[in-house]
GROMACS .gro file of C-alpha atoms in nm:
model
  360
    1MET     CA    1  17.049  16.269  14.692
    2ASN     CA    2  17.213  15.871  14.697
    3GLU     CA    3  17.536  15.804  14.513
    4LEU     CA    4  17.379  15.643  14.245
    5HIS     CA    5  17.109  15.894  14.155
    6LYS     CA    6  17.416  16.161  14.135
    7ALA     CA    7  17.612  15.897  13.905
    8LYS     CA    8  17.332  15.895  13.676
    9CYS     CA    9  17.302  16.275  13.688
   10PHE     CA   10  17.651  16.305  13.649
   11ALA     CA   11  17.643  16.074  13.319
   12ILE     CA   12  17.310  16.261  13.172
   13ASP     CA   13  17.514  16.600  13.219
   14LYS     CA   14  17.825  16.481  13.060
   15SER     CA   15  17.617  16.296  12.779
   16GLN     CA   16  17.434  16.669  12.707
   17LYS     CA   17  17.774  16.830  12.727
   18LEU     CA   18  17.932  16.586  12.481
   19ASN     CA   19  17.648  16.629  12.221
   20VAL     CA   20  17.628  17.000  12.252
   21GLU     CA   21  18.024  16.999  12.198
   22LYS     CA   22  17.969  16.791  11.904
   23LYS     CA   23  17.711  17.014  11.763
   24LYS     CA   24  17.972  17.315  11.803
   25GLN     CA   25  18.241  17.089  11.636
   26VAL     CA   26  18.018  17.036  11.329
   27ALA     CA   27  17.894  17.435  11.339
   28GLU     CA   28  18.281  17.525  11.319
   29ILE     CA   29  18.338  17.260  11.044
   30THR     CA   30  18.051  17.398  10.818
   31MET     CA   31  18.148  17.755  10.889
   32ALA     CA   32  18.519  17.704  10.779
   33THR     CA   33  18.446  17.490  10.468
   34GLY     CA   34  18.147  17.651  10.352
   35GLN     CA   35  17.974  17.313  10.305
   36LYS     CA   36  17.691  17.173  10.497
   37LEU     CA   37  17.711  16.883  10.679
   38MET     CA   38  17.467  16.599  10.759
   39ARG     CA   39  17.372  16.256  10.931
   40ALA     CA   40  17.456  15.961  10.746
   41ILE     CA   41  17.546  15.583  10.821
   42ARG     CA   42  17.862  15.478  10.686
   43VAL     CA   43  18.005  15.139  10.633
   44PHE     CA   44  18.416  15.100  10.720
   45GLU     CA   45  18.432  14.738  10.709
   46PHE     CA   46  18.225  14.473  10.579
   47GLY     CA   47  18.069  14.246  10.867
   48GLY     CA   48  17.757  14.213  11.092
   49PRO     CA   49  17.499  14.511  11.187
   50GLU     CA   50  17.746  14.674  11.403
   51VAL     CA   51  17.945  14.799  11.120
   52LEU     CA   52  17.668  15.046  11.075
   53LYS     CA   53  17.800  15.370  11.213
   54LEU     CA   54  17.610  15.690  11.272
   55GLN     CA   55  17.823  15.990  11.163
   56SER     CA   56  17.688  16.369  11.183
   57ASP     CA   57  18.006  16.546  11.012
   58ILE     CA   58  17.952  16.395  10.658
   59ALA     CA   59  17.934  16.654  10.379
   60VAL     CA   60  17.619  16.735  10.202
   61PRO     CA   61  17.697  16.612   9.829
   62ILE     CA   62  17.678  16.887   9.551
   63PRO     CA   63  17.474  16.750   9.238
   64LYS     CA   64  17.689  16.781   8.925
   65ASP     CA   65  17.573  16.718   8.585
   66HIS     CA   66  17.238  16.488   8.562
   67GLN     CA   67  17.246  16.460   8.947
   68VAL     CA   68  16.980  16.552   9.156
   69LEU     CA   69  17.012  16.609   9.548
   70ILE     CA   70  16.719  16.489   9.758
   71LYS     CA   71  16.647  16.584  10.121
   72VAL     CA   72  16.522  16.260  10.248
   73HIS     CA   73  16.234  16.201  10.452
   74ALA     CA   74  16.219  15.830  10.416
   75CYS     CA   75  16.466  15.547  10.286
   76GLY     CA   76  16.313  15.127  10.228
   77ILE     CA   77  16.512  14.904  10.397
   78ASN     CA   78  16.571  14.609  10.189
   79PRO     CA   79  16.764  14.248  10.249
   80VAL     CA   80  17.018  14.286   9.936
   81GLU     CA   81  17.158  14.544  10.178
   82THR     CA   82  17.230  14.331  10.456
   83TYR     CA   83  17.400  14.132  10.194
   84ILE     CA   84  17.622  14.410  10.075
   85ARG     CA   85  17.707  14.489  10.421
   86SER     CA   86  17.811  14.161  10.507
   87GLY     CA   87  18.054  14.140  10.184
   88THR     CA   88  17.861  13.794  10.081
   89TYR     CA   89  17.714  13.981   9.795
   90SER     CA   90  17.823  13.948   9.397
   91ARG     CA   91  17.857  14.361   9.407
   92LYS     CA   92  18.055  14.500   9.672
   93PRO     CA   93  18.127  14.857   9.694
   94LEU     CA   94  18.425  15.050   9.748
   95LEU     CA   95  18.458  15.119  10.136
   96PRO     CA   96  18.339  15.344  10.327
   97TYR     CA   97  18.007  15.376  10.197
   98THR     CA   98  17.640  15.458  10.264
   99PRO     CA   99  17.348  15.177  10.241
  100GLY     CA  100  17.035  15.224  10.080
  101SER     CA  101  16.900  15.303   9.764
  102ASP     CA  102  16.514  15.357   9.775
  103VAL     CA  103  16.468  15.719   9.894
  104ALA     CA  104  16.144  15.929   9.904
  105GLY     CA  105  16.170  16.352  10.000
  106ILE     CA  106  16.198  16.668   9.816
  107VAL     CA  107  16.449  16.775   9.560
  108GLU     CA  108  16.697  17.027   9.732
  109ALA     CA  109  16.881  17.103   9.438
  110VAL     CA  110  16.977  16.973   9.088
  111GLY     CA  111  17.259  16.961   8.861
  112ASP     CA  112  17.322  17.091   8.535
  113ASN     CA  113  17.103  16.941   8.264
  114VAL     CA  114  16.845  16.846   8.471
  115SER     CA  115  16.521  16.955   8.322
  116THR     CA  116  16.240  16.726   8.469
  117PHE     CA  117  16.295  16.814   8.847
  118LYS     CA  118  16.317  17.135   9.054
  119LYS     CA  119  16.384  17.222   9.387
  120GLY     CA  120  16.058  17.124   9.598
  121HIS     CA  121  15.953  16.888   9.373
  122ARG     CA  122  15.832  16.515   9.561
  123VAL     CA  123  16.007  16.225   9.433
  124PHE     CA  124  16.154  15.882   9.478
  125THR     CA  125  16.424  15.698   9.349
  126THR     CA  126  16.532  15.342   9.256
  127SER     CA  127  16.880  15.375   9.314
  128THR     CA  128  17.138  15.666   9.477
  129ILE     CA  129  17.473  15.736   9.432
  130SER     CA  130  17.595  15.869   9.760
  131GLY     CA  131  17.367  15.620   9.957
  132GLY     CA  132  17.009  15.665  10.108
  133TYR     CA  133  17.065  15.619  10.477
  134ALA     CA  134  17.136  15.985  10.519
  135GLU     CA  135  16.974  16.314  10.569
  136TYR     CA  136  17.062  16.395  10.185
  137ALA     CA  137  17.112  16.188   9.932
  138LEU     CA  138  17.252  16.236   9.555
  139ALA     CA  139  17.062  16.042   9.276
  140ALA     CA  140  17.139  16.045   8.874
  141ASP     CA  141  16.806  16.206   8.723
  142HIS     CA  142  16.720  15.866   8.531
  143THR     CA  143  16.692  15.708   8.864
  144VAL     CA  144  16.446  15.961   9.024
  145TYR     CA  145  16.047  15.944   8.973
  146THR     CA  146  15.791  16.204   9.050
  147LEU     CA  147  15.582  16.087   9.323
  148PRO     CA  148  15.224  16.150   9.284
  149GLU     CA  149  15.030  16.374   9.580
  150LYS     CA  150  14.813  16.044   9.678
  151LEU     CA  151  15.084  15.878   9.793
  152ASP     CA  152  15.313  16.010  10.091
  153LEU     CA  153  15.676  16.018  10.146
  154LYS     CA  154  15.662  15.731  10.371
  155GLN     CA  155  15.519  15.497  10.083
  156GLY     CA  156  15.758  15.656   9.831
  157ALA     CA  157  16.040  15.500   9.990
  158ALA     CA  158  15.858  15.179   9.953
  159ILE     CA  159  15.844  15.164   9.567
  160GLY     CA  160  16.192  15.101   9.435
  161ILE     CA  161  16.350  14.766   9.507
  162PRO     CA  162  15.998  14.607   9.573
  163TYR     CA  163  15.771  14.712   9.273
  164PHE     CA  164  16.026  14.725   9.005
  165THR     CA  165  16.152  14.375   9.125
  166ALA     CA  166  15.796  14.228   9.130
  167TYR     CA  167  15.706  14.386   8.797
  168ARG     CA  168  16.041  14.248   8.635
  169ALA     CA  169  15.962  13.889   8.780
  170LEU     CA  170  15.595  13.884   8.665
  171LEU     CA  171  15.582  14.065   8.331
  172HIS     CA  172  15.964  14.029   8.209
  173SER     CA  173  16.078  13.706   8.356
  174ALA     CA  174  15.765  13.511   8.355
  175ARG     CA  175  15.585  13.692   8.101
  176VAL     CA  176  15.243  13.652   8.276
  177LYS     CA  177  14.944  13.627   8.095
  178ALA     CA  178  14.583  13.791   8.212
  179GLY     CA  179  14.388  13.438   8.332
  180GLU     CA  180  14.711  13.281   8.457
  181SER     CA  181  14.750  13.166   8.804
  182VAL     CA  182  15.029  13.298   9.038
  183LEU     CA  183  15.139  13.186   9.371
  184VAL     CA  184  15.347  13.486   9.556
  185HIS     CA  185  15.563  13.250   9.819
  186GLY     CA  186  15.609  13.473  10.100
  187ALA     CA  187  15.338  13.762  10.029
  188SER     CA  188  15.329  13.993  10.308
  189GLY     CA  189  15.668  14.146  10.281
  190GLY     CA  190  15.737  14.457  10.040
  191VAL     CA  191  15.793  14.250   9.742
  192GLY     CA  192  15.561  13.999   9.788
  193LEU     CA  193  15.266  14.260   9.875
  194ALA     CA  194  15.408  14.444   9.511
  195ALA     CA  195  15.353  14.075   9.337
  196CYS     CA  196  14.991  14.055   9.454
  197GLN     CA  197  14.890  14.401   9.350
  198ILE     CA  198  15.059  14.391   9.003
  199ALA     CA  199  14.916  14.037   8.940
  200ARG     CA  200  14.596  14.123   9.058
  201ALA     CA  201  14.601  14.447   8.838
  202TYR     CA  202  14.732  14.246   8.541
  203GLY     CA  203  14.397  14.000   8.545
  204LEU     CA  204  14.594  13.706   8.745
  205LYS     CA  205  14.469  13.435   8.969
  206VAL     CA  206  14.639  13.549   9.298
  207LEU     CA  207  14.745  13.310   9.560
  208GLY     CA  208  14.984  13.431   9.816
  209THR     CA  209  15.116  13.292  10.130
  210ALA     CA  210  15.204  13.448  10.495
  211GLY     CA  211  15.349  13.312  10.853
  212THR     CA  212  15.094  13.506  11.089
  213GLU     CA  213  14.727  13.601  11.075
  214GLU     CA  214  14.762  13.963  11.046
  215GLY     CA  215  15.024  13.894  10.749
  216GLN     CA  216  14.750  13.680  10.587
  217ASN     CA  217  14.469  13.960  10.624
  218ILE     CA  218  14.714  14.221  10.476
  219VAL     CA  219  14.785  13.970  10.174
  220LEU     CA  220  14.389  13.942  10.116
  221GLN     CA  221  14.339  14.318  10.149
  222ASN     CA  222  14.627  14.385   9.859
  223GLY     CA  223  14.530  14.171   9.553
  224ALA     CA  224  14.508  13.798   9.650
  225HIS     CA  225  14.224  13.581   9.599
  226GLU     CA  226  14.314  13.320   9.819
  227VAL     CA  227  14.562  13.308  10.126
  228PHE     CA  228  14.769  13.011  10.280
  229ASN     CA  229  14.966  12.961  10.613
  230HIS     CA  230  15.344  12.882  10.516
  231ARG     CA  231  15.376  12.741  10.880
  232GLU     CA  232  15.092  12.525  10.893
  233PRO     CA  233  15.266  12.152  10.804
  234ASN     CA  234  14.973  12.081  10.554
  235TYR     CA  235  14.971  12.367  10.358
  236ILE     CA  236  15.108  12.264  10.031
  237ASP     CA  237  14.824  11.981  10.022
  238LYS     CA  238  14.542  12.283  10.070
  239ILE     CA  239  14.701  12.501   9.794
  240LYS     CA  240  14.714  12.172   9.559
  241LYS     CA  241  14.345  12.107   9.638
  242SER     CA  242  14.270  12.445   9.585
  243VAL     CA  243  14.415  12.480   9.259
  244GLY     CA  244  14.337  12.104   9.142
  245GLU     CA  245  14.511  11.887   8.857
  246LYS     CA  246  14.591  12.231   8.638
  247GLY     CA  247  14.856  12.308   8.918
  248ILE     CA  248  15.042  12.685   8.927
  249ASP     CA  249  15.152  12.872   8.625
  250VAL     CA  250  15.359  13.118   8.798
  251ILE     CA  251  15.533  13.127   9.145
  252ILE     CA  252  15.710  13.403   9.279
  253GLU     CA  253  15.964  13.271   9.529
  254MET     CA  254  16.090  13.485   9.807
  255LEU     CA  255  16.309  13.176   9.978
  256ALA     CA  256  16.410  12.927   9.719
  257ASN     CA  257  16.630  12.763   9.967
  258VAL     CA  258  16.338  12.621  10.165
  259ASN     CA  259  16.059  12.611   9.889
  260LEU     CA  260  16.188  12.500   9.561
  261SER     CA  261  16.121  12.168   9.540
  262ASN     CA  262  15.782  12.204   9.645
  263ASP     CA  263  15.762  12.469   9.387
  264LEU     CA  264  15.826  12.234   9.129
  265ASN     CA  265  15.555  12.001   9.210
  266LEU     CA  266  15.301  12.265   9.251
  267LEU     CA  267  15.361  12.401   8.890
  268SER     CA  268  15.143  12.369   8.601
  269TYR     CA  269  15.276  12.243   8.249
  270GLY     CA  270  15.519  12.490   8.136
  271GLY     CA  271  15.485  12.666   8.483
  272ARG     CA  272  15.779  12.888   8.610
  273VAL     CA  273  15.916  12.970   8.931
  274ILE     CA  274  16.071  13.286   8.962
  275VAL     CA  275  16.333  13.280   9.195
  276VAL     CA  276  16.326  13.650   9.386
  277GLY     CA  277  16.536  13.560   9.717
  278SER     CA  278  16.714  13.254   9.856
  279ARG     CA  279  16.927  13.240  10.149
  280GLY     CA  280  17.150  12.919  10.083
  281PRO     CA  281  17.128  12.607   9.901
  282ILE     CA  282  16.872  12.339   9.856
  283GLU     CA  283  16.855  11.987   9.716
  284ILE     CA  284  16.610  11.937   9.401
  285ASN     CA  285  16.533  11.660   9.174
  286PRO     CA  286  16.568  11.808   8.831
  287ARG     CA  287  16.326  11.496   8.720
  288ASP     CA  288  16.030  11.728   8.871
  289THR     CA  289  16.115  11.991   8.582
  290MET     CA  290  16.100  11.739   8.272
  291ALA     CA  291  15.733  11.589   8.268
  292LYS     CA  292  15.598  11.926   8.336
  293GLU     CA  293  15.873  12.107   8.101
  294SER     CA  294  15.878  12.390   8.384
  295SER     CA  295  16.145  12.626   8.408
  296ILE     CA  296  16.339  12.778   8.702
  297ILE     CA  297  16.422  13.169   8.633
  298GLY     CA  298  16.646  13.411   8.854
  299VAL     CA  299  16.560  13.772   8.874
  300ALA     CA  300  16.782  14.054   8.960
  301LEU     CA  301  16.675  14.394   8.916
  302TYR     CA  302  16.994  14.532   8.825
  303SER     CA  303  17.021  14.358   8.542
  304SER     CA  304  16.757  14.562   8.372
  305THR     CA  305  16.866  14.817   8.111
  306LYS     CA  306  16.781  15.188   8.103
  307GLU     CA  307  16.507  15.126   7.889
  308GLU     CA  308  16.347  14.863   8.109
  309PHE     CA  309  16.389  15.072   8.384
  310ARG     CA  310  16.159  15.315   8.192
  311GLN     CA  311  15.905  15.086   8.068
  312PHE     CA  312  15.842  14.947   8.444
  313ALA     CA  313  15.818  15.311   8.571
  314ALA     CA  314  15.576  15.400   8.331
  315ALA     CA  315  15.349  15.105   8.432
  316LEU     CA  316  15.406  15.154   8.780
  317GLN     CA  317  15.318  15.505   8.763
  318ALA     CA  318  14.997  15.440   8.626
  319GLY     CA  319  14.912  15.200   8.882
  320MET     CA  320  14.951  15.497   9.119
  321GLU     CA  321  14.762  15.724   8.934
  322ILE     CA  322  14.488  15.439   8.908
  323GLY     CA  323  14.520  15.349   9.237
  324TRP     CA  324  14.659  14.998   9.258
  325LEU     CA  325  14.964  15.056   9.362
  326LYS     CA  326  14.964  15.142   9.741
  327PRO     CA  327  15.268  15.053   9.925
  328VAL     CA  328  15.188  14.894  10.243
  329ILE     CA  329  15.425  15.018  10.539
  330GLY     CA  330  15.567  14.771  10.823
  331SER     CA  331  15.837  14.869  11.066
  332GLN     CA  332  15.973  15.230  11.113
  333TYR     CA  333  16.311  15.292  11.262
  334SER     CA  334  16.546  15.601  11.313
  335LEU     CA  335  16.896  15.619  11.167
  336GLU     CA  336  16.996  15.566  11.520
  337LYS     CA  337  16.839  15.207  11.515
  338VAL     CA  338  16.944  15.099  11.177
  339ALA     CA  339  17.160  14.780  11.332
  340GLN     CA  340  16.818  14.665  11.467
  341ALA     CA  341  16.642  14.711  11.153
  342HIS     CA  342  16.913  14.516  10.965
  343LYS     CA  343  16.896  14.220  11.222
  344ASN     CA  344  16.519  14.228  11.193
  345ILE     CA  345  16.465  14.189  10.833
  346ILE     CA  346  16.659  13.875  10.838
  347HIS     CA  347  16.558  13.718  11.135
  348ASN     CA  348  16.213  13.846  11.215
  349SER     CA  349  15.986  13.589  11.043
  350GLY     CA  350  15.599  13.702  10.999
  351THR     CA  351  15.653  14.028  10.815
  352SER     CA  352  15.391  14.266  10.730
  353GLY     CA  353  15.447  14.560  10.524
  354LYS     CA  354  15.767  14.754  10.385
  355MET     CA  355  16.008  14.808  10.622
  356ILE     CA  356  16.153  15.178  10.616
  357LEU     CA  357  16.444  15.406  10.787
  358LEU     CA  358  16.247  15.752  10.888
  359LEU     CA  359  16.481  16.051  10.850
  360GLU     CA  360  16.254  16.296  11.012
   0.00000   0.00000   0.00000
């Protein structure tokens, strides 16, 4: 056996021993405290993806009044979680914290005064108390929803932020009406596909953009009447040609810092640009809004009231039952690969479907 091979074997053996040792320590702590432990991602300081630390000795939370404990099967990864982690977002959690709001899984336990859910129920959430990048997550009962049998648990993790944001953008902010036209600018990601499905179900003419052939096909399969490649230099001209003189009534914008100026030129009289995402500043000419009396409206899902969340949930639950709400799953990551997921969701263009963490 050569020296290199010996060294490799020693390293593997040492690693295995350390794992066994760690598991023994976790088991000892569990026995000593009587509290179950779990693996979870913890953030101790704001910064790049490297601040996401996987720990295996986190106490499983105990549900209190009006709380539900969920055994997490999958958790959606959303761009907003990278902004929060970096410390640049308007809402900063207290450190340390576990990221993640959109979990899907099985109810493990419920606190007092919870009548809607019982152990064993399949559910998804729009928010968590303890964080979703973990084996168990605690959520307030009003943020937990029944997941219909026709959707699997991966799809359940793709509903929260994407569908509730898309619904708020279209129905609450843009106040779309059947027969209007909508352009989903960046339609192949989680929110974009949700917007296409909702807009089609509500009787709109749906146009979408995507940056890859795969993305364009997925957009067409999920409600868009027409799709354009936003990497082509003349794609704006193609959209103008397609919609004619009237222009577009509503634009759902995922990357306003790149597209907002073009959007204003595409709008119809009284048209609305709904800003769902932006990653920096952009220069626009306010005059572009004047002749058309158009509007630029920002959307923040967490400005929604409890009552609005209930309304959105009722409409989306109907979509699940009827069958037009069908989340498309994109790339999937384990807890160990969460830092890579955070890099990819920001830097990989040509997204197709919803990025999720798989817990089992």
